[in-house]
Short mmCIF file of C-alpha atoms in Angstrom, two decimals:
data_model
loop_
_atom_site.label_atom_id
_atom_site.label_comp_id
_atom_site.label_asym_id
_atom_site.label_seq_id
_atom_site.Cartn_x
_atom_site.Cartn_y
_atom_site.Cartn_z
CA UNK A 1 -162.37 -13.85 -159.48
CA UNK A 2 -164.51 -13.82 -156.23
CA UNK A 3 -163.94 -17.62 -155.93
CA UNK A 4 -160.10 -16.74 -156.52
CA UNK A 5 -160.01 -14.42 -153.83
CA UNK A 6 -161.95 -16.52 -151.78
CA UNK A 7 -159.46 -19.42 -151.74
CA UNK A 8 -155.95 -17.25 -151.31
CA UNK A 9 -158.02 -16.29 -148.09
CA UNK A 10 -158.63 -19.61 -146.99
CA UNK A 11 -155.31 -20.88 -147.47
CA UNK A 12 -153.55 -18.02 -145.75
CA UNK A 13 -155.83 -18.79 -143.11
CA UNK A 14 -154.68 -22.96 -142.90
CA UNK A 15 -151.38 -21.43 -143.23
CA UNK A 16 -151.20 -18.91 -140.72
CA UNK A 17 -153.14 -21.87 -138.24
CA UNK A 18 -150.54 -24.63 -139.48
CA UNK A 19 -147.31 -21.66 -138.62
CA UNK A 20 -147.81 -22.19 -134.91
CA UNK A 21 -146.74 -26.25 -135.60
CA UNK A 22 -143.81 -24.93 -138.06
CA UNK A 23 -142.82 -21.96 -134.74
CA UNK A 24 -142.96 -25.14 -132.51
CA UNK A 25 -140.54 -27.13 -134.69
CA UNK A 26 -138.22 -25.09 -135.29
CA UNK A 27 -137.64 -24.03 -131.70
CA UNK A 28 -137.76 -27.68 -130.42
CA UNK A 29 -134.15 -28.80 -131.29
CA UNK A 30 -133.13 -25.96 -128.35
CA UNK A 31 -135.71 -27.34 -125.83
CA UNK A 32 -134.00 -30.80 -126.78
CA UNK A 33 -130.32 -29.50 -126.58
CA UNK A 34 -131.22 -28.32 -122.96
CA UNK A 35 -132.76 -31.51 -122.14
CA UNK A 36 -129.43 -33.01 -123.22
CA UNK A 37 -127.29 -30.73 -120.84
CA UNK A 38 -129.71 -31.99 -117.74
CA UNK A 39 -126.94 -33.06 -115.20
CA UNK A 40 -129.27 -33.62 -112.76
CA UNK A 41 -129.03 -36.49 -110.22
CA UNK A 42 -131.04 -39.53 -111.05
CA UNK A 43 -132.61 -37.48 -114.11
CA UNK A 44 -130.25 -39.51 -117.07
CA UNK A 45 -132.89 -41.79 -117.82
CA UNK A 46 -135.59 -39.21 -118.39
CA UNK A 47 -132.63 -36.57 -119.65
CA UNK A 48 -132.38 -39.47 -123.00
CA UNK A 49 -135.95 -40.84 -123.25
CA UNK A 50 -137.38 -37.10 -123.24
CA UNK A 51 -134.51 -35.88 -125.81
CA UNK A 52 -135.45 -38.75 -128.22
CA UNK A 53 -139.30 -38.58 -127.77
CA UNK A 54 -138.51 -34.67 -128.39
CA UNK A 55 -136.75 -35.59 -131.70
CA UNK A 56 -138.96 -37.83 -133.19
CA UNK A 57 -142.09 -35.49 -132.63
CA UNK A 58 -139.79 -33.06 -134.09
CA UNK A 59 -139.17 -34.71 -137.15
CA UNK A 60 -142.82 -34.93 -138.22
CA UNK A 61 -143.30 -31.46 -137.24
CA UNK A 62 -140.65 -30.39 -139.38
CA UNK A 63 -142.25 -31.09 -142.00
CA UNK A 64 -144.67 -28.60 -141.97
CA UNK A 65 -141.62 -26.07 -142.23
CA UNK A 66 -140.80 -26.66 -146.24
CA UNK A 67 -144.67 -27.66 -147.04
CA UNK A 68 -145.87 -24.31 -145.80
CA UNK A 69 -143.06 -22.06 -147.46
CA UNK A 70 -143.95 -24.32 -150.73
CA UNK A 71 -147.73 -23.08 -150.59
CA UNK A 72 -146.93 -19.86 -149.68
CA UNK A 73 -144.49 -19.61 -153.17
CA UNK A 74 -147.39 -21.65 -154.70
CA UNK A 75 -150.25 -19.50 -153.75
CA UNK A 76 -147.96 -16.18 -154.84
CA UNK A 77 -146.92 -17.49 -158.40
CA UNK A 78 -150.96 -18.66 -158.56
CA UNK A 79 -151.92 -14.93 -157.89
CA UNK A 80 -149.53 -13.64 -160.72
CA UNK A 81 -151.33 -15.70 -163.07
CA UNK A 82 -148.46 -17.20 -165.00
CA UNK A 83 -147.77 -19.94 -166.72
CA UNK A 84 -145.25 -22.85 -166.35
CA UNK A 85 -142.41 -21.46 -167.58
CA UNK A 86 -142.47 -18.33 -165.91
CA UNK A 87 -142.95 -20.21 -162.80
CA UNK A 88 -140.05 -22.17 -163.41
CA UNK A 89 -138.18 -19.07 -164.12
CA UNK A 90 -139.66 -17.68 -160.53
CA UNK A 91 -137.55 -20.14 -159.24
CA UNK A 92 -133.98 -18.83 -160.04
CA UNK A 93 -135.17 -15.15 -159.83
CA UNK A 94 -133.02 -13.21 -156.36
CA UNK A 95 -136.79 -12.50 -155.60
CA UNK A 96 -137.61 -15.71 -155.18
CA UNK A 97 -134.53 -17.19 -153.43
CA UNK A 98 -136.03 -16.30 -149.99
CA UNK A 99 -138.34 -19.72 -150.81
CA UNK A 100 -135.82 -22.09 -152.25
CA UNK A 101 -133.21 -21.20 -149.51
CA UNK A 102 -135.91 -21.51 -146.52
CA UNK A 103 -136.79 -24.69 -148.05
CA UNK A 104 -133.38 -26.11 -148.20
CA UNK A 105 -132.61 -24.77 -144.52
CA UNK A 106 -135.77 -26.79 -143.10
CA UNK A 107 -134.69 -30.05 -144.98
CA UNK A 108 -130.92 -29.58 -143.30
CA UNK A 109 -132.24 -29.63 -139.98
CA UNK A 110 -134.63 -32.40 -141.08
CA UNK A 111 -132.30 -34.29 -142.38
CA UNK A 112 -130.06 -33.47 -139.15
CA UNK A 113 -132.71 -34.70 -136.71
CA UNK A 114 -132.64 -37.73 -138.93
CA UNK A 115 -128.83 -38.45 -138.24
CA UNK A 116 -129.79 -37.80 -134.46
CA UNK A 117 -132.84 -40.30 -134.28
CA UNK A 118 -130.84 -42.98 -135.96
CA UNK A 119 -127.67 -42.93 -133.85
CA UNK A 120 -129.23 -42.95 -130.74
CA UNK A 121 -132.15 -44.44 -130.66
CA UNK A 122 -132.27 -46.16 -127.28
CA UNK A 123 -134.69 -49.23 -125.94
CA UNK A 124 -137.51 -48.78 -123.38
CA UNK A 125 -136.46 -47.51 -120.10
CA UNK A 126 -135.59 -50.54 -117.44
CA UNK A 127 -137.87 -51.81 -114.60
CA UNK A 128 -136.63 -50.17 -111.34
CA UNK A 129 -137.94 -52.04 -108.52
CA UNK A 130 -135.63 -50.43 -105.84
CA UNK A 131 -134.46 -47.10 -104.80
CA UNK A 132 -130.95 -48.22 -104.65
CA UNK A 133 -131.08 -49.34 -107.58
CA UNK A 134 -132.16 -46.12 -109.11
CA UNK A 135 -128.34 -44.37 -109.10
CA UNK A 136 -126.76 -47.83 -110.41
CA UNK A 137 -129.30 -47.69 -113.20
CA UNK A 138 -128.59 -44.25 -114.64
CA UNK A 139 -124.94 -44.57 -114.13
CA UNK A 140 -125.61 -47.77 -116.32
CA UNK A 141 -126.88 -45.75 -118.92
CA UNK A 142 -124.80 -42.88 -119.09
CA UNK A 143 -121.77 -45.72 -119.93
CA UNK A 144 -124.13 -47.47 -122.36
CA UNK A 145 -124.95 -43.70 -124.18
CA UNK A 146 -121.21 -42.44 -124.46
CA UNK A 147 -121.89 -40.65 -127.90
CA UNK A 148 -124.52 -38.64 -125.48
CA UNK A 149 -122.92 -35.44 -125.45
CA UNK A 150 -121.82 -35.62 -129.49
CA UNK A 151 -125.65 -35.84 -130.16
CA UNK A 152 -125.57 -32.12 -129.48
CA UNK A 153 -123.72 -31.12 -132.61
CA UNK A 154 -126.71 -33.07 -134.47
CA UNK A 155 -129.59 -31.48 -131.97
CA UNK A 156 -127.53 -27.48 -132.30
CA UNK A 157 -126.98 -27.84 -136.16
CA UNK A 158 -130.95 -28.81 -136.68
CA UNK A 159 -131.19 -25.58 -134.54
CA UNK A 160 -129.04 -23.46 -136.40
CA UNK A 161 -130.42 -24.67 -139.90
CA UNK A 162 -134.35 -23.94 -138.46
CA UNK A 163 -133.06 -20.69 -137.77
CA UNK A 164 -131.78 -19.89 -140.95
CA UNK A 165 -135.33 -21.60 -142.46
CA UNK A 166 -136.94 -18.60 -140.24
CA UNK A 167 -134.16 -15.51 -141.11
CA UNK A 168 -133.66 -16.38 -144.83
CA UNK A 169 -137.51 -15.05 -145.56
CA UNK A 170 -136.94 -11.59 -144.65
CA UNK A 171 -133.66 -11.23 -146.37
CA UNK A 172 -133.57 -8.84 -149.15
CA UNK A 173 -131.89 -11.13 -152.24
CA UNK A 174 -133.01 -8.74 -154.82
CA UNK A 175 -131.38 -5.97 -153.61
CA UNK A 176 -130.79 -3.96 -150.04
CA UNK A 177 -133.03 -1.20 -149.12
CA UNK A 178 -131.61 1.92 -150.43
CA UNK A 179 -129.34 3.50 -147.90
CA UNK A 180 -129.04 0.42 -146.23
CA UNK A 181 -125.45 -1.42 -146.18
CA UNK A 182 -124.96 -5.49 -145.65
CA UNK A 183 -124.01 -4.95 -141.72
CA UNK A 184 -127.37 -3.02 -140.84
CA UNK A 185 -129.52 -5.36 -143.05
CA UNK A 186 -128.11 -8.31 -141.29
CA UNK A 187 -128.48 -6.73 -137.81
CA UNK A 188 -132.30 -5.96 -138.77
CA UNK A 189 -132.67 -9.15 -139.96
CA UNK A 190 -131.04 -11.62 -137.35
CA UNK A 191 -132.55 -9.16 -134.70
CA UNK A 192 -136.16 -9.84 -135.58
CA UNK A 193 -135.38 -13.73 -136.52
CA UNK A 194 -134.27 -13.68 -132.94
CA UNK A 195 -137.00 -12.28 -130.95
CA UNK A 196 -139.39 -14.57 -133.56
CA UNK A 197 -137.15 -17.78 -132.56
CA UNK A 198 -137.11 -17.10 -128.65
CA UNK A 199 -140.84 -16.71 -129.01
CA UNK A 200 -141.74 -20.00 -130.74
CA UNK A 201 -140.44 -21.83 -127.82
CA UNK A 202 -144.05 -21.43 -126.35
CA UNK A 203 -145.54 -23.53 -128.98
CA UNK A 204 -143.01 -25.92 -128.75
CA UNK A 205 -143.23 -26.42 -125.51
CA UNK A 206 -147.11 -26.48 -125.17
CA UNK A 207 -146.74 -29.43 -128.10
CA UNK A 208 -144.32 -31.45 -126.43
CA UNK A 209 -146.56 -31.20 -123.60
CA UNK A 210 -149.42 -32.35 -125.58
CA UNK A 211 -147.73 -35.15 -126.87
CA UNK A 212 -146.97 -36.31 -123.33
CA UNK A 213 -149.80 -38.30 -122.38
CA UNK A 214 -149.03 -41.00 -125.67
CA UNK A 215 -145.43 -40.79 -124.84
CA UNK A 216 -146.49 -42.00 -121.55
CA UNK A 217 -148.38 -44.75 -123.13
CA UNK A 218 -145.83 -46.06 -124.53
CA UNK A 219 -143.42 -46.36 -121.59
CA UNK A 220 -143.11 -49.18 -119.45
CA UNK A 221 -145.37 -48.18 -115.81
CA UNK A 222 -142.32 -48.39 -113.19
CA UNK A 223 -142.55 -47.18 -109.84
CA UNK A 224 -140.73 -44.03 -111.00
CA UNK A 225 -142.99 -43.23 -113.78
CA UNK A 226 -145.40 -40.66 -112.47
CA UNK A 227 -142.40 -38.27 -110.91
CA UNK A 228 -140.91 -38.74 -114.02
CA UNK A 229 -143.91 -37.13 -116.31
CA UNK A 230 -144.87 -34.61 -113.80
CA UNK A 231 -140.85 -33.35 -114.21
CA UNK A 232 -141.27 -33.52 -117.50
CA UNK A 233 -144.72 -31.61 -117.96
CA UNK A 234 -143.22 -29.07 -115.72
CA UNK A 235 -140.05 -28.80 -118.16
CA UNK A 236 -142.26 -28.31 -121.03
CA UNK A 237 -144.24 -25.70 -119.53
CA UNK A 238 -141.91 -23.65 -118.33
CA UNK A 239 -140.78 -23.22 -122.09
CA UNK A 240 -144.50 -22.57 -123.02
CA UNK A 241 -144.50 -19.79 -120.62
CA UNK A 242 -141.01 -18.29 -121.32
CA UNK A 243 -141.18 -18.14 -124.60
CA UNK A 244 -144.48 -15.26 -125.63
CA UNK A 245 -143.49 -13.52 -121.90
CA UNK A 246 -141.00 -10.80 -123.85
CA UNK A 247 -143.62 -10.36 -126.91
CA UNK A 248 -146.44 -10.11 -124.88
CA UNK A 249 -144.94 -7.22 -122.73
CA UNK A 250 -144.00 -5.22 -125.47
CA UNK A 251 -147.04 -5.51 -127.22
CA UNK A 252 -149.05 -4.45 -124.24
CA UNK A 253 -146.65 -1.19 -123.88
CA UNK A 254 -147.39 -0.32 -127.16
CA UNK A 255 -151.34 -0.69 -127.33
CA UNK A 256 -151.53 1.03 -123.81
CA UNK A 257 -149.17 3.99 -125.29
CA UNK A 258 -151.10 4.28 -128.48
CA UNK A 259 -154.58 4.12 -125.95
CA UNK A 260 -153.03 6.65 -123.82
CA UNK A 261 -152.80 9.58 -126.46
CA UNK A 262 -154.72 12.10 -126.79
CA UNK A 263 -157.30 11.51 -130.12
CA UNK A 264 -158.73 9.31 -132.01
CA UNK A 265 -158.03 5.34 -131.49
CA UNK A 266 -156.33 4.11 -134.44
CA UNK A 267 -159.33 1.45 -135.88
CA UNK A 268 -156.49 -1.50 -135.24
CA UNK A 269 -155.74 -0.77 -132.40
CA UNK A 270 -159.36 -2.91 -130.27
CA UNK A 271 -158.16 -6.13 -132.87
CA UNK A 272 -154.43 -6.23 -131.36
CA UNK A 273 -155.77 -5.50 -127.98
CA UNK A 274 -158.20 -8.98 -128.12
CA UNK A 275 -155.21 -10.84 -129.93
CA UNK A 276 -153.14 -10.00 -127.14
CA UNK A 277 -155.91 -11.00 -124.42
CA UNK A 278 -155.72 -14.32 -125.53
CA UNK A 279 -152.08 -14.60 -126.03
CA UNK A 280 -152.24 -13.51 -122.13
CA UNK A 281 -155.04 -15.86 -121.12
CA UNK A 282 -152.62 -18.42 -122.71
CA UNK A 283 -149.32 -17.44 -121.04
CA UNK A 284 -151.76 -17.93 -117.93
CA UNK A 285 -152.53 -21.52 -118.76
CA UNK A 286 -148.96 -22.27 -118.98
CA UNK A 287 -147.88 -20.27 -115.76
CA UNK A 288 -150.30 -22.53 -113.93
CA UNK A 289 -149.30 -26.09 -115.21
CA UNK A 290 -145.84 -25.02 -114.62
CA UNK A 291 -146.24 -24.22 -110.67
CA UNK A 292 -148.52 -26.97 -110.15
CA UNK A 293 -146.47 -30.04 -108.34
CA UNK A 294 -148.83 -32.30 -110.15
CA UNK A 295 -149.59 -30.74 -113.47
CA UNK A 296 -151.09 -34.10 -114.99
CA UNK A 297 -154.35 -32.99 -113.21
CA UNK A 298 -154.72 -29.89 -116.14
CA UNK A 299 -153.33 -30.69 -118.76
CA UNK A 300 -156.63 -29.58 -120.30
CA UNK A 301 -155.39 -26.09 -119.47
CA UNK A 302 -152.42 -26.53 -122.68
CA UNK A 303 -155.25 -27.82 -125.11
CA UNK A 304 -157.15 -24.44 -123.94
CA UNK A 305 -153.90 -22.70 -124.38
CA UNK A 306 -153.20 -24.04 -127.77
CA UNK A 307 -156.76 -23.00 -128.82
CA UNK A 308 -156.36 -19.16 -128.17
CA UNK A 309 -152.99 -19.40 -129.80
CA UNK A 310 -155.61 -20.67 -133.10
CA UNK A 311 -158.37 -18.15 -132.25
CA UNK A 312 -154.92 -15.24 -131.89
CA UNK A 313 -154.13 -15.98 -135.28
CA UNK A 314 -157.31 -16.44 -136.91
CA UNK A 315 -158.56 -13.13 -135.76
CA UNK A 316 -157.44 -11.18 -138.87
CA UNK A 317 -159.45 -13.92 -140.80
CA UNK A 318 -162.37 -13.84 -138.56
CA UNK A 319 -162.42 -9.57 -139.08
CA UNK A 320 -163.07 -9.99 -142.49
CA UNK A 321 -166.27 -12.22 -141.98
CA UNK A 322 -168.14 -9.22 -140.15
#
């Protein structure tokens, strides 16, 4: 039984790790959707490279989504002991349907970052050996992309069905909450899916911006090249740094309300206040990259980042070990 309990608490642990990669996917499709709607002069080469590097690194991140709700209805049926036909049973229970639905919602947006990837896959960026060229270039390829802007029904419904993935969890199938109608358990509901979904666009942009060194390896070196990845760091952290910014000032008003009354300090209360030092030490990170002009110089400062978000959410985990 010890050995039992021993493994749920190592797999909730993986899981809870492995959730900042699913928070990162499914907010990436909206950092992607922005990067579509850059109008900015000279940016429409880096506007579609960056959109379809963002996809594909989406796509394999996505698949975390469906593979983590799986174990999570895996390690739950596991706990009740029962056998394979009650577990098949589990499946069409209203209890259950949080699961299956999340997992269909993550393999819709999947499956719509697919569509995306396929239809507009581009080549390598062109040489640009003059900065006179550099206008006649991008016009070039706006005319040579003109289902651009249609990609954003693809990009926005991958959104939408991550979204859904994140919402459907909390949603009470079995029954509502007694004296609770359908409007204010769907206000609840989208409410907190909403504040959740704004905040995973920290770890999706601290990913992307992990990921940008080997997307820069496998770019052609132009002249333009270097402004081009410093824009782009900057553009990912800006969404590593606006994303936790709302959750992390609440959090501290609450901890410094509950330290500023008068009596005991609930026993929780020193936990949430470390958790939240390093989510701050990480917004930090981010803050910095993003008003460096030359970020490339730290990028060791999102791998530091990224490793308090790990430490934040292994803390429960750690608590139990002392």
């Amino acid at each position: 039984m010890q050995t039992l309990s021993a493994g749920f608490w190592g797999w909730q642990w993986a899981f809870a790790v492995l959730g900042i990669g699913a928070q990162a996917a499914a907010a990436m499709p909206v950092i992607t959707a922005l990067t579509l709607c850059m109008e900015r002069h000279g940016q429409s080469a880096l506007r579609i490279q960056g959109a379809y590097a963002l996809t594909r690194l989406n796509i394999w991140l996505a698949c975390l989504g469906p593979l983590l709700v799986t174990g999570d209805a895996l390690l739950l049926l596991s706990g009740s002991g029962g056998t394979g036909a009650l577990w098949a049973a589990s499946l069409t229970n209203p209890a259950f349907l949080p699961y299956t639905t999340s997992v269909a919602s993550w393999l819709a947006g999947i499956f719509c970052l697919l569509l995306y990837a396929r239809k507009h896959s581009i080549p390598p960026l062109p040489q640009r050996t003059a900065q006179c060229g550099k206008a006649r270039t991008d016009d070039a390829l706006r005319h040579a992309q003109p289902g651009l802007r249609q990609s954003l029904v693809f990009v926005c419904l991958a959104a939408l069905c991550f979204f859904a993935a994140r919402a459907l969890p909390y949603w009470p199938f079995a029954s509502l909450p007694q004296g609770m109608d359908f409007s204010r358990a769907a206000t609840a509901v989208l409410s907190g899916a909403a504040h959740n979904f704004f905040a995973a666009l920290s770890p999706a942009g601290a990913i992307a911006l992990l990921a940008l060194p080997v997307v820069r390896s496998l770019l052609p070196h132009t002249p333009s090249a270097g402004a081009n990845e410093q824009t782009a760091a900057r553009w990912c952290a800006l969404w590593a740094l606006a994303g936790y910014v709302p959750r992390c000032l609440d959090r501290w008003g609450v901890l410094l309300g509950f330290a500023l009354r008068d009596g005991a300090l609930p026993d929780w209360l020193a936990l949430q206040a470390l958790a939240q030092t390093f989510l701050t030490l990480a917004i930090a990170c981010w803050g910095i990259l993003f008003g460096m002009r030359a970020p490339r110089r730290l990028y060791w400062l999102n791998g530091l980042a990224l490793g308090l978000l790990a430490a934040r959410e292994s803390l429960p985990f750690l608590a139990r070990l002392f």
